[in-house]
Short mmCIF file of C-alpha atoms and ligand atoms in Angstrom, two decimals:
data_model
loop_
_atom_site.label_atom_id
_atom_site.label_comp_id
_atom_site.label_asym_id
_atom_site.label_seq_id
_atom_site.Cartn_x
_atom_site.Cartn_y
_atom_site.Cartn_z
CA MET O 449 59.91 -20.14 135.33
CA GLU O 450 58.72 -18.99 131.90
CA ARG O 451 61.28 -19.77 129.16
CA LYS O 452 61.77 -16.97 126.76
CA GLU O 453 62.54 -17.44 123.11
CA VAL O 454 65.57 -15.35 122.12
CA PHE O 455 65.30 -13.54 118.80
CA THR O 456 68.09 -12.07 116.76
CA ALA O 457 68.52 -8.32 116.41
CA GLU O 458 67.67 -8.62 112.69
CA GLN O 459 64.35 -10.33 113.44
CA LEU O 460 63.44 -7.58 115.87
CA SER O 461 64.47 -4.73 113.63
CA THR O 462 62.46 -6.25 110.73
CA VAL O 463 59.34 -5.83 112.85
CA CYS O 464 60.28 -2.29 113.83
CA ASP O 465 61.30 -1.22 110.35
CA SER O 466 58.05 -2.24 108.68
CA PRO O 467 56.08 0.97 108.28
CA VAL O 468 53.07 0.93 110.53
CA ARG O 469 50.39 3.35 109.44
CA PRO O 470 47.26 4.04 111.42
CA ALA O 471 44.09 2.22 110.44
CA ASP O 472 41.46 4.44 108.96
CA SER O 473 39.65 4.79 112.27
CA GLY O 474 38.66 8.42 111.86
CA LYS O 475 40.80 9.36 114.89
CA VAL O 476 43.34 12.16 114.77
CA THR O 477 46.76 10.78 113.77
CA THR O 478 49.62 11.21 116.24
CA ARG O 479 53.14 10.58 114.99
CA LEU O 480 55.16 8.65 117.48
CA ARG O 481 58.78 7.57 117.58
CA VAL O 482 58.98 4.62 119.94
CA MET O 483 61.93 2.76 121.41
CA PHE O 484 61.04 -0.83 122.32
CA VAL O 485 63.03 -2.51 125.04
CA GLU O 486 61.77 -5.95 124.16
CA ASP O 487 63.03 -9.32 123.00
CA ASN O 488 59.88 -10.72 121.43
CA PRO O 489 58.99 -9.56 117.90
CA ALA O 490 55.43 -10.84 118.22
CA ASP O 491 54.88 -8.62 121.27
CA ILE O 492 56.35 -5.63 119.46
CA GLU O 493 54.04 -6.29 116.52
CA LEU O 494 51.00 -6.54 118.79
CA GLU O 495 51.86 -3.31 120.55
CA LEU O 496 52.42 -1.56 117.21
CA LEU O 497 49.07 -2.81 115.93
CA THR O 498 47.27 -1.69 119.06
CA LEU O 499 48.73 1.78 118.76
CA ARG O 500 48.07 1.92 115.05
CA LYS O 501 44.41 1.03 115.57
CA ASP O 502 44.11 3.95 117.92
CA GLY O 503 45.39 6.52 115.43
CA PHE O 504 49.14 6.54 116.11
CA GLU O 505 51.56 6.63 113.21
CA VAL O 506 54.49 4.82 114.71
CA SER O 507 58.12 4.51 113.74
CA SER O 508 60.27 2.48 116.07
CA ASP O 509 63.61 1.06 117.13
CA VAL O 510 64.41 -1.76 119.45
CA ALA O 511 67.08 -2.29 122.07
CA GLN O 512 67.78 -5.56 123.83
CA THR O 513 70.81 -4.65 125.87
CA ALA O 514 71.78 -1.72 128.05
CA GLU O 515 74.59 -0.80 125.62
CA GLU O 516 72.23 -0.84 122.66
CA PHE O 517 69.72 1.27 124.57
CA SER O 518 72.34 3.84 125.64
CA SER O 519 73.76 4.24 122.16
CA ARG O 520 70.32 4.59 120.55
CA ILE O 521 68.97 7.21 122.93
CA ARG O 522 72.18 9.19 122.53
CA THR O 523 71.85 9.30 118.75
CA ALA O 524 68.09 9.59 118.16
CA SER O 525 65.23 11.24 119.98
CA TYR O 526 62.17 9.27 121.04
CA ASP O 527 58.68 10.25 122.15
CA LEU O 528 58.15 7.10 124.14
CA ILE O 529 59.84 3.99 125.51
CA LEU O 530 57.89 0.77 125.86
CA ALA O 531 59.96 -1.55 128.03
CA ASP O 532 59.52 -5.15 129.09
CA TYR O 533 61.02 -5.53 132.50
CA ASN O 534 62.52 -8.93 132.21
CA LEU O 535 64.87 -9.42 129.27
CA PRO O 536 67.43 -12.21 129.19
CA GLN O 537 70.41 -9.81 129.25
CA TRP O 538 69.13 -7.05 131.53
CA ARG O 539 66.08 -5.66 133.23
CA GLY O 540 64.41 -3.28 130.80
CA THR O 541 63.49 -0.99 133.64
CA GLU O 542 67.17 -0.21 134.14
CA ALA O 543 66.51 2.02 131.15
CA LEU O 544 65.12 4.46 133.74
CA ASP O 545 68.55 4.69 135.43
CA ILE O 546 70.26 5.20 132.09
CA MET O 547 67.86 8.01 131.17
CA ARG O 548 68.43 9.67 134.51
CA GLN O 549 72.20 9.50 133.97
CA GLU O 550 71.79 10.95 130.46
CA ASN O 551 69.46 13.61 131.85
CA LEU O 552 66.71 12.65 129.38
CA ASP O 553 62.99 13.01 129.91
CA VAL O 554 61.20 10.43 127.73
CA PRO O 555 58.06 8.75 129.09
CA LEU O 556 58.64 5.05 129.79
CA ILE O 557 55.76 2.60 130.05
CA VAL O 558 56.50 -0.87 131.40
CA VAL O 559 54.72 -3.39 129.12
CA THR O 560 55.11 -6.86 130.52
CA GLY O 561 53.60 -10.31 130.84
CA TYR O 562 53.25 -10.32 134.58
CA LEU O 563 53.86 -7.69 137.18
CA GLY O 564 52.85 -7.78 140.81
CA GLU O 565 51.28 -4.65 142.27
CA GLU O 566 54.32 -4.03 144.48
CA LYS O 567 56.70 -4.11 141.52
CA ALA O 568 54.42 -1.82 139.51
CA VAL O 569 54.39 0.73 142.34
CA GLU O 570 58.16 0.43 142.61
CA TYR O 571 58.65 1.17 138.89
CA ILE O 572 56.29 4.12 138.99
CA LYS O 573 58.28 5.42 141.97
CA GLN O 574 61.47 5.01 139.96
CA GLY O 575 60.03 7.17 137.18
CA ALA O 576 58.00 4.87 134.88
CA THR O 577 54.84 6.59 133.70
CA ASP O 578 52.65 3.51 133.81
CA CYS O 579 52.63 -0.30 133.75
CA VAL O 580 50.51 -2.19 131.18
CA LEU O 581 50.07 -5.96 131.11
CA LYS O 582 50.55 -7.68 127.76
CA ASP O 583 47.17 -9.42 128.03
CA ARG O 584 45.52 -6.03 128.62
CA LEU O 585 47.08 -4.23 125.66
CA ALA O 586 43.82 -2.40 124.92
CA ARG O 587 44.86 -0.08 127.77
CA LEU O 588 48.08 0.87 125.99
CA PRO O 589 46.80 3.77 123.79
CA THR O 590 45.14 5.51 126.75
CA SER O 591 48.28 5.06 128.79
CA VAL O 592 50.42 6.43 125.92
CA ARG O 593 48.19 9.47 125.45
CA ARG O 594 48.37 10.21 129.16
CA ALA O 595 52.16 9.82 129.13
CA LEU O 596 52.46 12.20 126.16
CA ALA O 597 50.13 14.76 127.75
CA GLU O 598 52.12 14.65 131.01
CA LYS O 599 55.37 15.06 129.07
CA ARG O 600 53.92 18.07 127.23
CA LEU O 601 52.98 19.64 130.57
CA ARG O 602 56.47 18.94 131.95
CA ASP O 603 58.00 20.55 128.85
CA GLN O 604 55.75 23.59 129.15
CA ARG O 605 56.61 23.96 132.82
CA ARG O 606 60.32 23.59 132.10
CA HIS O 607 60.10 26.22 129.36
CA SER O 608 58.28 28.66 131.63
CA GLU O 609 60.79 28.01 134.43
CA GLU O 610 63.69 28.57 132.03
CA ALA O 611 62.10 31.75 130.69
CA LEU O 612 61.50 32.95 134.25
CA ALA O 613 65.07 32.16 135.30
CA GLN O 614 66.33 34.04 132.25
CA LYS O 615 64.17 37.06 133.09
CA VAL O 616 65.36 36.99 136.72
CA ALA O 617 68.98 36.85 135.55
CA GLU O 618 68.38 39.74 133.11
CA LEU O 619 66.70 41.76 135.83
CA ALA O 620 69.53 41.09 138.27
CA ARG O 621 72.07 42.13 135.64
CA SER O 622 70.21 45.31 134.73
CA ASN O 623 69.76 46.11 138.45
CA ALA O 624 73.48 45.65 139.00
CA GLU O 625 74.21 47.89 136.01
CA LEU O 626 71.82 50.53 137.29
CA GLU O 627 73.38 50.39 140.73
CA GLN O 628 76.81 50.68 139.22
CA PHE O 629 75.62 53.63 137.14
CA ALA O 630 74.02 55.36 140.16
CA TYR O 631 77.20 54.85 142.15
CA VAL O 632 79.56 56.12 139.45
CA ALA O 633 77.29 59.02 138.50
CA SER O 634 76.71 60.18 142.06
CA HIS O 635 80.35 59.70 142.98
CA ASP O 636 81.76 61.49 139.92
CA LEU O 637 79.17 64.28 139.98
CA GLN O 638 80.20 65.31 143.47
CA GLU O 639 83.37 67.11 142.42
CA PRO O 640 81.96 69.38 139.65
CA LEU O 641 78.92 70.04 141.85
CA ARG O 642 81.13 71.09 144.73
CA MET O 643 82.76 73.60 142.36
CA ILE O 644 79.40 75.00 141.24
CA ALA O 645 78.12 75.22 144.82
CA ASN O 646 81.32 76.88 146.10
CA TYR O 647 81.56 79.41 143.31
CA THR O 648 77.88 80.38 143.31
CA GLN O 649 78.16 80.86 147.09
CA LEU O 650 81.28 82.99 146.51
CA LEU O 651 79.39 85.00 143.87
CA ALA O 652 76.53 85.52 146.29
CA GLU O 653 78.84 86.75 149.06
CA ARG O 654 80.95 89.04 146.85
CA TYR O 655 78.25 90.62 144.71
CA ARG O 656 75.16 90.66 146.99
CA GLY O 657 73.79 94.24 146.82
CA LYS O 658 76.31 95.30 144.18
CA LEU O 659 74.25 94.31 141.16
CA ASP O 660 70.53 94.89 140.79
CA THR O 661 67.87 93.07 142.86
CA GLN O 662 67.05 90.75 139.97
CA ALA O 663 70.70 89.55 139.90
CA ASP O 664 70.62 88.92 143.68
CA LYS O 665 67.50 86.81 143.18
CA TYR O 666 69.09 84.77 140.37
CA ILE O 667 72.27 84.14 142.35
CA GLY O 668 70.12 83.10 145.30
CA TYR O 669 68.27 80.54 143.11
CA SER O 670 71.59 79.17 141.81
CA VAL O 671 73.02 78.73 145.31
CA ASP O 672 69.84 77.06 146.47
CA GLY O 673 69.70 74.77 143.42
CA ALA O 674 73.35 73.77 143.72
CA LEU O 675 72.98 72.95 147.43
CA ARG O 676 69.84 70.94 146.79
CA MET O 677 71.50 69.02 144.02
CA GLN O 678 74.45 68.32 146.30
CA ALA O 679 72.12 66.92 148.96
CA LEU O 680 70.35 64.72 146.38
CA ILE O 681 73.62 63.41 144.96
CA GLN O 682 74.91 62.64 148.44
CA ASP O 683 71.68 60.77 149.23
CA LEU O 684 71.90 58.83 145.99
CA LEU O 685 75.47 57.88 146.84
CA LYS O 686 74.34 56.84 150.34
CA PHE O 687 71.62 54.68 148.77
CA SER O 688 73.93 52.99 146.28
CA ARG O 689 76.53 52.40 149.01
CA VAL O 690 73.92 50.44 150.99
CA GLY O 691 73.39 48.27 147.90
CA ARG O 692 77.12 47.65 147.52
CA ALA O 693 78.09 47.16 151.14
CA GLU O 694 78.50 43.59 152.32
CA VAL O 695 75.83 42.45 154.81
CA GLU O 696 77.86 41.22 157.78
CA PRO O 697 75.56 39.10 159.93
CA ARG O 698 76.52 38.88 163.59
CA THR O 699 74.67 37.96 166.75
CA THR O 700 72.68 41.15 167.21
CA ASP O 701 70.69 42.28 170.23
CA CYS O 702 67.83 44.19 168.59
CA GLN O 703 66.99 45.98 171.85
CA ALA O 704 70.56 47.37 171.92
CA VAL O 705 70.22 48.31 168.25
CA VAL O 706 67.08 50.37 168.96
CA GLU O 707 68.87 52.01 171.93
CA GLN O 708 71.76 52.96 169.65
CA ALA O 709 69.36 54.35 167.02
CA SER O 710 67.61 56.40 169.74
CA LYS O 711 70.96 57.67 170.97
CA ASN O 712 71.81 58.84 167.46
CA LEU O 713 68.49 60.73 167.43
CA GLN O 714 68.82 61.99 171.02
CA ALA O 715 68.45 65.70 170.20
CA ALA O 716 65.28 65.21 168.09
CA ILE O 717 63.81 62.79 170.66
CA GLU O 718 64.36 65.21 173.54
CA GLU O 719 63.19 68.26 171.63
CA SER O 720 59.93 66.54 170.56
CA GLY O 721 59.35 64.64 173.82
CA THR O 722 59.24 61.31 171.95
CA ALA O 723 58.72 58.03 173.79
CA VAL O 724 60.27 54.93 172.19
CA ASN O 725 58.79 51.75 173.73
CA CYS O 726 60.13 48.27 172.89
CA LYS O 727 58.56 44.88 173.53
CA GLY O 728 60.03 41.39 173.01
CA LEU O 729 62.88 42.30 170.68
CA PRO O 730 65.05 39.27 169.88
CA THR O 731 68.76 38.62 169.69
CA MET O 732 69.37 37.29 166.20
CA MET O 733 71.77 37.13 163.24
CA ALA O 734 71.80 40.44 161.38
CA ASP O 735 74.11 43.26 160.40
CA PRO O 736 73.88 45.50 163.50
CA ALA O 737 75.05 48.71 161.79
CA GLN O 738 72.53 48.31 158.96
CA LEU O 739 69.72 47.37 161.34
CA THR O 740 70.49 50.48 163.42
CA GLN O 741 70.04 52.51 160.22
CA VAL O 742 66.61 50.92 159.63
CA PHE O 743 65.32 51.71 163.14
CA GLN O 744 66.89 55.16 163.04
CA ASN O 745 65.13 56.05 159.75
CA LEU O 746 61.77 54.74 161.00
CA ILE O 747 62.00 56.51 164.38
CA ALA O 748 63.20 59.73 162.69
CA ASN O 749 60.16 59.62 160.39
CA ALA O 750 57.83 59.01 163.34
CA ILE O 751 59.25 62.19 164.90
CA LYS O 752 59.25 64.22 161.68
CA PHE O 753 55.71 63.26 160.67
CA ARG O 754 54.25 63.61 164.17
CA GLY O 755 50.75 64.84 164.90
CA THR O 756 49.75 67.29 167.60
CA ASP O 757 50.56 64.89 170.49
CA HIS O 758 54.05 63.94 171.64
CA PRO O 759 55.31 61.15 169.39
CA VAL O 760 55.03 57.62 170.76
CA VAL O 761 56.88 54.89 168.87
CA GLU O 762 55.99 51.27 169.71
CA ILE O 763 58.50 48.66 168.53
CA SER O 764 57.75 44.95 168.87
CA ALA O 765 58.71 41.63 167.30
CA LYS O 766 56.89 38.35 166.74
CA LYS O 767 58.54 35.00 166.08
CA MET O 768 57.26 33.40 162.87
CA GLU O 769 58.17 30.03 161.33
CA ASN O 770 61.47 31.06 159.70
CA GLU O 771 61.78 34.72 160.55
CA TRP O 772 61.10 37.52 163.00
CA MET O 773 58.37 40.00 162.11
CA PHE O 774 58.96 43.49 163.49
CA ALA O 775 56.38 46.26 163.87
CA VAL O 776 57.25 49.95 164.27
CA SER O 777 54.12 52.00 164.81
CA ASP O 778 53.62 55.68 165.62
CA ASN O 779 50.83 58.12 166.47
CA GLY O 780 51.70 60.62 163.73
CA ILE O 781 49.92 62.03 160.69
CA GLY O 782 49.60 58.60 159.01
CA ILE O 783 50.00 57.67 155.34
CA PRO O 784 47.10 57.35 152.85
CA ALA O 785 46.71 53.68 151.87
CA ASP O 786 47.16 54.40 148.14
CA HIS O 787 50.77 55.45 148.88
CA TRP O 788 51.73 52.41 150.99
CA GLN O 789 53.77 50.96 148.14
CA ASP O 790 55.31 53.92 146.37
CA ILE O 791 56.87 55.71 149.35
CA PHE O 792 59.56 52.98 149.44
CA VAL O 793 60.78 54.18 146.03
CA ILE O 794 63.85 56.43 146.17
CA PHE O 795 63.07 60.21 146.25
CA ARG O 796 59.31 59.55 146.48
CA ARG O 797 57.69 61.92 149.02
CA LEU O 798 54.15 62.92 149.89
CA HIS O 799 54.98 66.44 151.08
CA THR O 800 56.91 69.46 149.88
CA ARG O 801 60.25 70.34 151.43
CA GLU O 802 58.62 73.45 152.88
CA GLU O 803 56.19 71.25 154.82
CA TYR O 804 58.69 68.60 155.95
CA ALA O 805 62.45 68.53 155.35
CA GLY O 806 63.95 65.53 153.54
CA ASN O 807 64.68 64.02 150.15
CA GLY O 808 62.69 60.80 150.23
CA ILE O 809 65.64 58.47 150.74
CA GLY O 810 65.04 57.05 154.25
CA LEU O 811 62.45 54.37 153.43
CA SER O 812 64.22 53.27 150.23
CA ILE O 813 67.35 52.64 152.33
CA CYS O 814 65.28 50.66 154.87
CA LYS O 815 63.84 48.56 152.02
CA LYS O 816 67.24 47.89 150.51
CA ILE O 817 68.72 46.82 153.86
CA ILE O 818 65.79 44.56 154.74
CA GLU O 819 65.71 42.94 151.31
CA ARG O 820 69.45 42.33 151.36
CA HIS O 821 68.90 40.49 154.65
CA GLY O 822 66.30 38.34 152.84
CA GLY O 823 63.26 40.06 154.40
CA LYS O 824 60.37 42.29 153.31
CA ILE O 825 59.01 45.64 154.48
CA TRP O 826 55.49 47.01 154.15
CA ILE O 827 52.90 49.24 155.79
CA GLU O 828 49.87 47.85 157.56
CA ALA O 829 46.63 49.40 158.74
CA GLN O 830 46.33 49.97 162.48
CA ALA O 831 43.37 50.71 164.71
CA THR O 832 44.77 53.98 166.10
CA PRO O 833 45.81 57.06 164.05
CA GLY O 834 49.39 56.99 162.76
CA SER O 835 51.47 54.61 160.69
CA CYS O 836 52.56 51.02 161.23
CA PHE O 837 55.64 49.73 159.40
CA LYS O 838 56.22 45.99 159.44
CA PHE O 839 59.27 44.11 158.28
CA THR O 840 60.61 40.58 158.43
CA LEU O 841 64.15 39.36 158.97
CA PRO O 842 64.98 35.67 158.45
CA PHE O 843 66.54 33.95 161.49
CA ALA O 844 69.75 33.86 159.46
CA PRO O 845 70.19 36.14 156.42
CA SER O 846 70.26 34.02 153.24
CA PRO O 847 73.61 34.14 151.40
CA LYS O 848 71.88 35.07 148.12
CA ALA O 849 70.19 38.10 149.63
CA THR O 850 73.43 39.33 151.18
CA GLU O 851 75.51 39.13 147.99
CA ALA O 852 76.95 42.54 147.27
P1 LIG H 680 61.73 61.60 153.74
O1 LIG H 680 61.46 61.37 155.17
O2 LIG H 680 63.05 62.22 153.47
O3 LIG H 680 60.64 62.28 153.01
P2 LIG H 680 61.36 58.75 153.46
O4 LIG H 680 61.77 57.85 152.36
O5 LIG H 680 61.83 58.42 154.83
O6 LIG H 680 61.86 60.17 153.04
O7 LIG H 680 59.79 58.84 153.48
C1 LIG H 680 59.08 59.00 152.27
C2 LIG H 680 57.72 59.61 152.54
O8 LIG H 680 56.93 58.69 153.26
C3 LIG H 680 57.76 60.82 153.43
O9 LIG H 680 58.01 61.98 152.68
C4 LIG H 680 56.39 60.80 154.06
O10 LIG H 680 55.47 61.39 153.18
C5 LIG H 680 56.06 59.36 154.18
N1 LIG H 680 56.35 58.82 155.53
C6 LIG H 680 57.39 58.07 155.90
N2 LIG H 680 57.32 57.72 157.20
C7 LIG H 680 56.19 58.27 157.66
C8 LIG H 680 55.53 58.27 158.94
N3 LIG H 680 56.04 57.62 160.00
N4 LIG H 680 54.36 58.93 159.05
C9 LIG H 680 53.83 59.58 157.98
N5 LIG H 680 54.39 59.63 156.76
C10 LIG H 680 55.55 58.99 156.60
#
């Protein structure tokens, strides 16, 4: 076995402390703070010279024991670690474990006299950036540049991920604030609105025909406005309640859910002669009451926005990798493709109230329920006239999506 000469800490730090400036090679200078995990000052000097020749301006420290290494990386920051793997007191590559424990990301290159291919692969697996043999030191600068470039990329990615996480948190907070605001506003506005609606109705009843026709008209507008505002406020409250209610997943028979939704719409279904056909609906984990609301809103729309034929609603489900994908299609008036996104926004409608009753709340409630189950809802083109709504529901709602 190769006998290693043991040098004192002073000898090693003398090598590291001597300022090493880059040779005038014409290359761009890169400042580098290096930690050597090495016991041979001659090797350190050679490595410093090699780097210097290639345009690096290096300052360095050296650690020979695990304790020394730990205390140095805690107190100073390094761009690079060049570690021999076989020191008398410890294996330099254990530095990788220490860095993991300290949660530090500094590229480590194993620079050693001999290293079998298997060992090299093992170190790279453990987190070393590269392995360079001492008799092939010419490779070191290229390896260092690659390590630094990879580290820069990792830093950039980490920064973007942190920025993204921060934005997501801000968005979640502002959404929660908005929801809170919508809830409080709609809840607290109900009482004064009820007063306005009641008293304008009272005015209308008491004074209709007793003032002039203009006055009758104005009172009529006020009653109408107050009632409309009441309906909007109630819808807004309904919407914000969906956002606040806990999703309570239970084993849910989707066929039974559609039957319940149809039962709730019995009068409209009978009056319009609607057929609701289901195919392959699963039993799965979902909140049955909320899912009933989704199907009820979609079937109600299929009836409301029907064409000249009797409405036919086809409901089916397809098993995907992690979720069920549902389709609810109708033979109604259809939706222009440029509105496939915006009609899910609260109060967004494509028709006047004179053409079709409603406030534009139904689809936004469907979207909220589906998203809180961890799914998505969208509209898809279909071969026949009408509309086709698709939505996904994960096999089990994710806890994050169901948080109130
Ligand atoms: P509302 O039905 O009260 O208008 P929704 O949020 O349920 O509110 O729907 C928003 C708009 O989307 C509707 O006003 C309508 O223009 C369009 N829409 C929804 N469902 C259908 C459908 N099945 N067929 C045609 N248009 C639809």
